[in-house]
């Protein structure tokens, strides 16, 4: 019998999580209570000039829009860094309706974002993954306060950042040219999330923030649309020399939204028969069916963080703790029309050869003319649970020019889909009025509107498919996904500072150990079949009309000919609990989804800082040694069993960072560095299937991961000029180039089939090379002291732009080598801002544009592209008193698409099914209060 979730370890894990939540919540309240009672005391290190003219909110947030200037400490860090670093502060919720730090990261030059479309996460209206200069997320390293994050998103090495809230994360740092002292497996760079400390603020404070949100599309469709968040944080400096600092934060958020999308049902067919693949006929394709989807999401995001620091001349000590949880209850209701006939219905089209197979989808003239309209409905849940706990302790000692640092960290991440429910409703196709015998209903899909495919069918077919009394339910099934990673890290370094040309030398090392556990059961393995005219079963399933629910009255710009009903989630949950356990699932099937593995990474580095007048050089070299071991299931007939695999590989990466600062306003910097990207763990190890001849037992094929994959390697070259013109005025320009080798298709596991000694081996393989060349510019201009009017002095503009050209040569199959763009790398990214800050008011109008990207490299079909995405946001905040600020903001004012994918680079052919199609999530409106003491 199939167990609903045969993972006792998971249940214990959740219990432990609830304990962690209570302990952290208790800590926050315990620390916050005395903080509220204390009087606000100014930071001893803050000068009058630092605080003069700033409201309490400005002192605390230091946000990018405050008085038209970036946070001065952040801008100083960018200027003093030897490499190219960009920083955005995230804590200002008054004029930002984004409560996800990934969305806020788009403000930075060259930062683009991505979503997990396969799990319906694009329907949340939020993004998950941030990446530098558009490179695939696997080419980035992700850290929290400098420590590598464990896996919280499933599959690959990309780290989902949607569980992090601006209530607890103070800033995001994109290091585009990390030197030898930082991780080398970061071709694109390193994205570091930073939690605040008490030393980041110029005053002691306690702050409370509350906000309310409304989702416009959900309101229009009569769905749950409201949400809100609250957070409290506090910072205190104490001790005789104010050498101790404590910072705490806690937050809780709930919100609901809806989304709607349309797509074609299946892969495209060539308009004419026997003319080759769809890929070879990309301008003459016909759609195979059409579908419409409606999504409901309920998101919870909560957590807590804290830091304790001691900073003295001889020694600095610190401790950090973070806990974050993200929960999304996601439901999709789908209505579709499929091209197909059933038993007893005769297709009048002749049987013709098409791409090596026979088909009756083409008429006598060889034109794609499918017969039969099958009305279908489908229901799917993609609930997601993500959880992260991290703790780190460390210190740095100083004596006689020497420094020694030691840090230990532990991080535990979890990604869980405990219940993936799918239900399908399929029945007799409409072929003619009698529904039997010779079928006459030929139909097509009108693609003249690229974002709204529409069926062209007869009135009789329209009447037939519009009835929700047909068909009845075909099946219900339920699966799960689970991934856990525990990561332990130890870092140490020792260095010496000098006064001459050799300003500093440093050596250091790292040891990182990760343990991964994964469990997967596909819903198809648990299918409970109802009795229908198409299949046998023990009982007849209900129709859509017999379910509780709500029939939508509006949908995008075109209401489907088959209505969409939002089914009762509770009713389908109950059905799955009652019926799915009756399906027998073999232990071998369960074993196929089990995976255990461990990885170790060891590193050693040496760097020096050379100063020759106004020139600073930082040469360095880093050595990293990687190894992994994995245990997984091998399918091999009666000899199926668990097997072990492992491998060790290393990499040496030299780097040189240079900066010339002729005066306080100008910086010229350059970098040359070597780096690499580790293959995804599921490309190195995972389920293996061996197929044998039934008579001779000889091996016919082996489908497997590839433990011998080489890491992707890169050389990167950067050159930039920066000008700092005073408060609120700066400009930065940079050019860069990357040369790549051993590249994989990083958007998914692409396999190469090779026949060796009569055995076909299907596995991922390294491809050829690639390159990227780009230019990046950013700037900010504030009228400030250039005008006498206090009102006009707060007016300013800002923005950034990244343009790049990329190229990659992939080996898709043994005889299929292609050259195209790098996946996920847009040619153009830009942000434009108009802002105002004077007196008690500040406002910001922000527009983001991300150009089209190659999303998926396909075999016989044209590649999948994401079309350009655009978003206009607005926020305004008014300080009612010195301690109270009211804010209002709106996201996606122009109601642009949240996601739009196509087959091919043009917008002519909307993408099919799970590749996305055209989706809208609507506008989001927010009101907020920020209270400080």
GROMACS .gro file of C-alpha atoms in nm, residues 168-466:
model
  299
  168UNK     CA    1   1.579   4.048   0.853
  169UNK     CA    2   1.828   4.095   0.566
  170UNK     CA    3   2.001   4.432   0.572
  171UNK     CA    4   2.164   4.423   0.231
  172UNK     CA    5   2.267   4.222  -0.070
  173UNK     CA    6   2.620   4.238  -0.207
  174UNK     CA    7   2.712   4.129  -0.558
  175UNK     CA    8   3.087   4.067  -0.585
  176UNK     CA    9   3.151   4.040  -0.958
  177UNK     CA   10   3.527   3.989  -0.933
  178UNK     CA   11   3.596   3.786  -0.618
  179UNK     CA   12   3.964   3.741  -0.544
  180UNK     CA   13   4.155   3.438  -0.418
  181UNK     CA   14   4.038   3.479  -0.059
  182UNK     CA   15   3.682   3.398  -0.167
  183UNK     CA   16   3.519   3.091  -0.322
  184UNK     CA   17   3.649   3.012  -0.669
  185UNK     CA   18   3.349   2.810  -0.790
  186UNK     CA   19   3.177   3.134  -0.890
  187UNK     CA   20   3.218   3.213  -1.259
  188UNK     CA   21   2.956   3.489  -1.249
  189UNK     CA   22   3.045   3.606  -0.899
  190UNK     CA   23   2.923   3.581  -0.541
  191UNK     CA   24   2.589   3.702  -0.407
  192UNK     CA   25   2.614   3.761  -0.033
  193UNK     CA   26   2.314   3.830   0.190
  194UNK     CA   27   2.409   4.029   0.496
  195UNK     CA   28   2.222   4.042   0.823
  196UNK     CA   29   2.258   4.363   1.025
  197UNK     CA   30   2.466   4.411   1.335
  198UNK     CA   31   2.439   4.682   1.598
  199UNK     CA   32   2.754   4.841   1.451
  200UNK     CA   33   2.573   4.904   1.120
  201UNK     CA   34   2.355   5.176   1.275
  202UNK     CA   35   2.442   5.521   1.399
  203UNK     CA   36   2.204   5.504   1.694
  204UNK     CA   37   2.043   5.260   1.932
  205UNK     CA   38   1.685   5.192   1.833
  206UNK     CA   39   1.380   4.973   1.845
  207UNK     CA   40   1.172   4.961   1.530
  208UNK     CA   41   0.837   4.811   1.445
  209UNK     CA   42   0.711   4.774   1.090
  210UNK     CA   43   0.366   4.663   0.978
  211UNK     CA   44   0.218   4.653   0.632
  212UNK     CA   45  -0.096   4.545   0.451
  213UNK     CA   46  -0.109   4.425   0.091
  214UNK     CA   47  -0.382   4.367  -0.165
  215UNK     CA   48  -0.344   4.173  -0.490
  216UNK     CA   49  -0.541   4.341  -0.768
  217UNK     CA   50  -0.596   4.039  -0.994
  218UNK     CA   51  -0.720   3.822  -0.708
  219UNK     CA   52  -0.964   4.095  -0.606
  220UNK     CA   53  -1.094   4.119  -0.963
  221UNK     CA   54  -1.152   3.741  -0.974
  222UNK     CA   55  -1.321   3.715  -0.636
  223UNK     CA   56  -1.033   3.520  -0.476
  224UNK     CA   57  -0.836   3.560  -0.154
  225UNK     CA   58  -0.631   3.873  -0.210
  226UNK     CA   59  -0.523   4.026   0.119
  227UNK     CA   60  -0.211   3.990   0.322
  228UNK     CA   61   0.019   4.164   0.560
  229UNK     CA   62   0.344   4.148   0.748
  230UNK     CA   63   0.492   4.265   1.073
  231UNK     CA   64   0.845   4.287   1.196
  232UNK     CA   65   1.036   4.413   1.495
  233UNK     CA   66   1.406   4.472   1.525
  234UNK     CA   67   1.630   4.640   1.777
  235UNK     CA   68   1.997   4.732   1.814
  236UNK     CA   69   2.192   4.823   2.125
  237UNK     CA   70   2.553   4.917   2.188
  238UNK     CA   71   2.679   4.886   2.546
  239UNK     CA   72   2.988   4.848   2.758
  240UNK     CA   73   3.236   5.100   2.894
  241UNK     CA   74   3.367   5.169   2.543
  242UNK     CA   75   3.049   5.065   2.367
  243UNK     CA   76   3.243   4.764   2.247
  244UNK     CA   77   2.947   4.525   2.265
  245UNK     CA   78   2.658   4.521   2.023
  246UNK     CA   79   2.342   4.317   1.993
  247UNK     CA   80   2.092   4.315   1.710
  248UNK     CA   81   1.773   4.110   1.689
  249UNK     CA   82   1.493   4.085   1.434
  250UNK     CA   83   1.175   3.882   1.398
  251UNK     CA   84   0.907   3.889   1.131
  252UNK     CA   85   0.592   3.718   1.009
  253UNK     CA   86   0.420   3.758   0.672
  254UNK     CA   87   0.110   3.614   0.509
  255UNK     CA   88  -0.030   3.708   0.172
  256UNK     CA   89  -0.255   3.569  -0.098
  257UNK     CA   90  -0.259   3.625  -0.471
  258UNK     CA   91  -0.394   3.482  -0.794
  259UNK     CA   92  -0.250   3.439  -1.141
  260UNK     CA   93  -0.378   3.335  -1.481
  261UNK     CA   94  -0.202   3.207  -1.788
  262UNK     CA   95  -0.264   3.058  -2.128
  263UNK     CA   96  -0.053   2.825  -2.340
  264UNK     CA   97  -0.082   2.568  -2.613
  265UNK     CA   98  -0.130   2.211  -2.497
  266UNK     CA   99   0.156   2.016  -2.656
  267UNK     CA  100   0.468   2.062  -2.865
  268UNK     CA  101   0.411   2.230  -3.200
  269UNK     CA  102   0.357   2.028  -3.518
  270UNK     CA  103   0.484   2.124  -3.862
  271UNK     CA  104   0.205   2.275  -4.069
  272UNK     CA  105   0.285   2.040  -4.356
  273UNK     CA  106   0.356   1.670  -4.331
  274UNK     CA  107   0.697   1.509  -4.375
  275UNK     CA  108   0.903   1.829  -4.401
  276UNK     CA  109   1.137   1.752  -4.112
  277UNK     CA  110   1.137   1.850  -3.748
  278UNK     CA  111   0.958   2.146  -3.594
  279UNK     CA  112   1.301   2.292  -3.518
  280UNK     CA  113   1.388   2.289  -3.889
  281UNK     CA  114   1.054   2.455  -3.977
  282UNK     CA  115   1.035   2.722  -3.709
  283UNK     CA  116   0.830   2.961  -3.926
  284UNK     CA  117   0.562   2.710  -4.031
  285UNK     CA  118   0.418   2.552  -3.717
  286UNK     CA  119   0.069   2.470  -3.594
  287UNK     CA  120  -0.049   2.447  -3.235
  288UNK     CA  121  -0.159   2.113  -3.090
  289UNK     CA  122  -0.439   2.199  -2.847
  290UNK     CA  123  -0.482   2.493  -2.612
  291UNK     CA  124  -0.513   2.540  -2.236
  292UNK     CA  125  -0.600   2.805  -1.977
  293UNK     CA  126  -0.472   2.803  -1.617
  294UNK     CA  127  -0.576   2.979  -1.300
  295UNK     CA  128  -0.358   2.978  -0.988
  296UNK     CA  129  -0.417   3.054  -0.621
  297UNK     CA  130  -0.127   3.108  -0.381
  298UNK     CA  131  -0.110   3.153  -0.007
  299UNK     CA  132   0.237   3.250   0.108
  300UNK     CA  133   0.378   3.252   0.458
  301UNK     CA  134   0.724   3.382   0.533
  302UNK     CA  135   0.856   3.406   0.888
  303UNK     CA  136   1.182   3.396   1.075
  304UNK     CA  137   1.422   3.557   1.314
  305UNK     CA  138   1.784   3.662   1.322
  306UNK     CA  139   2.027   3.786   1.578
  307UNK     CA  140   2.387   3.895   1.616
  308UNK     CA  141   2.616   3.953   1.909
  309UNK     CA  142   2.946   4.136   1.857
  310UNK     CA  143   3.241   4.249   2.061
  311UNK     CA  144   3.489   4.483   1.894
  312UNK     CA  145   3.807   4.587   2.070
  313UNK     CA  146   4.160   4.674   1.959
  314UNK     CA  147   4.309   4.329   2.033
  315UNK     CA  148   4.017   4.107   1.936
  316UNK     CA  149   3.680   4.100   1.761
  317UNK     CA  150   3.428   3.828   1.840
  318UNK     CA  151   3.090   3.763   1.686
  319UNK     CA  152   2.799   3.521   1.673
  320UNK     CA  153   2.521   3.508   1.415
  321UNK     CA  154   2.200   3.307   1.403
  322UNK     CA  155   1.933   3.302   1.134
  323UNK     CA  156   1.612   3.110   1.092
  324UNK     CA  157   1.379   3.148   0.790
  325UNK     CA  158   1.077   2.961   0.659
  326UNK     CA  159   0.885   3.000   0.334
  327UNK     CA  160   0.556   2.820   0.274
  328UNK     CA  161   0.349   2.841  -0.043
  329UNK     CA  162   0.017   2.664  -0.078
  330UNK     CA  163  -0.021   2.662  -0.455
  331UNK     CA  164  -0.323   2.538  -0.651
  332UNK     CA  165  -0.368   2.530  -1.027
  333UNK     CA  166  -0.701   2.478  -1.204
  334UNK     CA  167  -0.676   2.414  -1.577
  335UNK     CA  168  -0.921   2.396  -1.863
  336UNK     CA  169  -0.804   2.267  -2.198
  337UNK     CA  170  -0.902   2.147  -2.541
  338UNK     CA  171  -0.699   1.857  -2.677
  339UNK     CA  172  -0.657   1.734  -3.033
  340UNK     CA  173  -0.765   1.369  -3.016
  341UNK     CA  174  -1.030   1.108  -3.088
  342UNK     CA  175  -1.138   0.811  -2.876
  343UNK     CA  176  -1.220   0.447  -2.947
  344UNK     CA  177  -1.519   0.411  -3.175
  345UNK     CA  178  -1.451   0.745  -3.345
  346UNK     CA  179  -1.306   0.713  -3.696
  347UNK     CA  180  -1.055   0.969  -3.826
  348UNK     CA  181  -1.119   1.051  -4.193
  349UNK     CA  182  -0.762   1.175  -4.249
  350UNK     CA  183  -0.532   0.936  -4.432
  351UNK     CA  184  -0.252   0.767  -4.240
  352UNK     CA  185   0.072   0.939  -4.336
  353UNK     CA  186   0.438   0.912  -4.244
  354UNK     CA  187   0.560   1.209  -4.042
  355UNK     CA  188   0.912   1.222  -3.897
  356UNK     CA  189   0.943   0.846  -3.909
  357UNK     CA  190   0.605   0.772  -3.750
  358UNK     CA  191   0.251   0.737  -3.882
  359UNK     CA  192  -0.009   1.002  -3.812
  360UNK     CA  193  -0.367   1.094  -3.907
  361UNK     CA  194  -0.330   1.456  -3.801
  362UNK     CA  195  -0.281   1.567  -4.165
  363UNK     CA  196  -0.546   1.583  -4.436
  364UNK     CA  197  -0.509   1.444  -4.789
  365UNK     CA  198  -0.325   1.761  -4.897
  366UNK     CA  199  -0.069   1.708  -4.618
  367UNK     CA  200  -0.183   2.006  -4.409
  368UNK     CA  201  -0.206   1.978  -4.030
  369UNK     CA  202  -0.578   1.924  -3.969
  370UNK     CA  203  -0.647   1.744  -3.640
  371UNK     CA  204  -0.987   1.581  -3.592
  372UNK     CA  205  -1.167   1.567  -3.257
  373UNK     CA  206  -1.198   1.815  -2.971
  374UNK     CA  207  -1.152   1.662  -2.627
  375UNK     CA  208  -1.264   1.892  -2.342
  376UNK     CA  209  -1.035   1.842  -2.044
  377UNK     CA  210  -0.987   1.981  -1.698
  378UNK     CA  211  -0.690   1.933  -1.473
  379UNK     CA  212  -0.601   2.016  -1.117
  380UNK     CA  213  -0.254   2.029  -0.961
  381UNK     CA  214  -0.103   2.137  -0.631
  382UNK     CA  215   0.259   2.249  -0.606
  383UNK     CA  216   0.290   2.327  -0.236
  384UNK     CA  217   0.642   2.423  -0.136
  385UNK     CA  218   0.805   2.433   0.205
  386UNK     CA  219   1.153   2.578   0.248
  387UNK     CA  220   1.340   2.611   0.573
  388UNK     CA  221   1.685   2.736   0.666
  389UNK     CA  222   1.871   2.750   0.995
  390UNK     CA  223   2.224   2.884   1.016
  391UNK     CA  224   2.463   2.974   1.295
  392UNK     CA  225   2.819   3.098   1.290
  393UNK     CA  226   3.070   3.201   1.549
  394UNK     CA  227   3.410   3.351   1.491
  395UNK     CA  228   3.670   3.600   1.589
  396UNK     CA  229   3.968   3.796   1.469
  397UNK     CA  230   4.274   3.879   1.679
  398UNK     CA  231   4.514   4.169   1.611
  399UNK     CA  232   4.868   4.209   1.743
  400UNK     CA  233   5.179   4.385   1.613
  401UNK     CA  234   5.042   4.403   1.260
  402UNK     CA  235   4.934   4.040   1.256
  403UNK     CA  236   4.574   3.926   1.228
  404UNK     CA  237   4.435   3.579   1.277
  405UNK     CA  238   4.076   3.485   1.202
  406UNK     CA  239   3.880   3.170   1.275
  407UNK     CA  240   3.516   3.094   1.201
  408UNK     CA  241   3.290   2.793   1.232
  409UNK     CA  242   2.942   2.769   1.078
  410UNK     CA  243   2.655   2.525   1.054
  411UNK     CA  244   2.364   2.555   0.811
  412UNK     CA  245   2.068   2.324   0.762
  413UNK     CA  246   1.837   2.369   0.464
  414UNK     CA  247   1.522   2.186   0.364
  415UNK     CA  248   1.310   2.182   0.050
  416UNK     CA  249   0.988   1.984   0.076
  417UNK     CA  250   0.682   1.920  -0.137
  418UNK     CA  251   0.501   1.688   0.104
  419UNK     CA  252   0.191   1.648  -0.107
  420UNK     CA  253   0.175   1.694  -0.484
  421UNK     CA  254  -0.182   1.617  -0.589
  422UNK     CA  255  -0.294   1.584  -0.949
  423UNK     CA  256  -0.645   1.516  -1.077
  424UNK     CA  257  -0.756   1.488  -1.441
  425UNK     CA  258  -1.096   1.501  -1.607
  426UNK     CA  259  -1.107   1.345  -1.954
  427UNK     CA  260  -1.382   1.188  -2.161
  428UNK     CA  261  -1.531   1.143  -2.508
  429UNK     CA  262  -1.406   1.384  -2.774
  430UNK     CA  263  -1.642   1.584  -2.991
  431UNK     CA  264  -1.604   1.436  -3.339
  432UNK     CA  265  -1.957   1.487  -3.470
  433UNK     CA  266  -2.308   1.523  -3.338
  434UNK     CA  267  -2.336   1.149  -3.261
  435UNK     CA  268  -1.984   1.117  -3.109
  436UNK     CA  269  -1.940   0.782  -3.285
  437UNK     CA  270  -1.844   0.663  -3.630
  438UNK     CA  271  -1.678   0.886  -3.887
  439UNK     CA  272  -1.558   1.208  -3.718
  440UNK     CA  273  -1.602   1.539  -3.899
  441UNK     CA  274  -1.490   1.803  -3.646
  442UNK     CA  275  -1.164   1.943  -3.786
  443UNK     CA  276  -1.032   2.239  -3.590
  444UNK     CA  277  -0.729   2.460  -3.541
  445UNK     CA  278  -0.580   2.716  -3.305
  446UNK     CA  279  -0.571   3.082  -3.406
  447UNK     CA  280  -0.229   3.226  -3.316
  448UNK     CA  281  -0.280   3.574  -3.461
  449UNK     CA  282  -0.269   3.719  -3.108
  450UNK     CA  283   0.068   3.593  -2.978
  451UNK     CA  284  -0.042   3.600  -2.613
  452UNK     CA  285  -0.393   3.461  -2.660
  453UNK     CA  286  -0.422   3.136  -2.858
  454UNK     CA  287  -0.785   3.071  -2.943
  455UNK     CA  288  -0.956   2.757  -3.073
  456UNK     CA  289  -1.141   2.772  -3.405
  457UNK     CA  290  -1.426   2.523  -3.362
  458UNK     CA  291  -1.787   2.481  -3.471
  459UNK     CA  292  -2.086   2.597  -3.269
  460UNK     CA  293  -2.172   2.236  -3.192
  461UNK     CA  294  -1.824   2.178  -3.049
  462UNK     CA  295  -1.849   2.501  -2.847
  463UNK     CA  296  -2.174   2.385  -2.689
  464UNK     CA  297  -2.025   2.043  -2.615
  465UNK     CA  298  -1.703   2.160  -2.448
  466UNK     CA  299  -1.881   2.436  -2.250
   0.00000   0.00000   0.00000
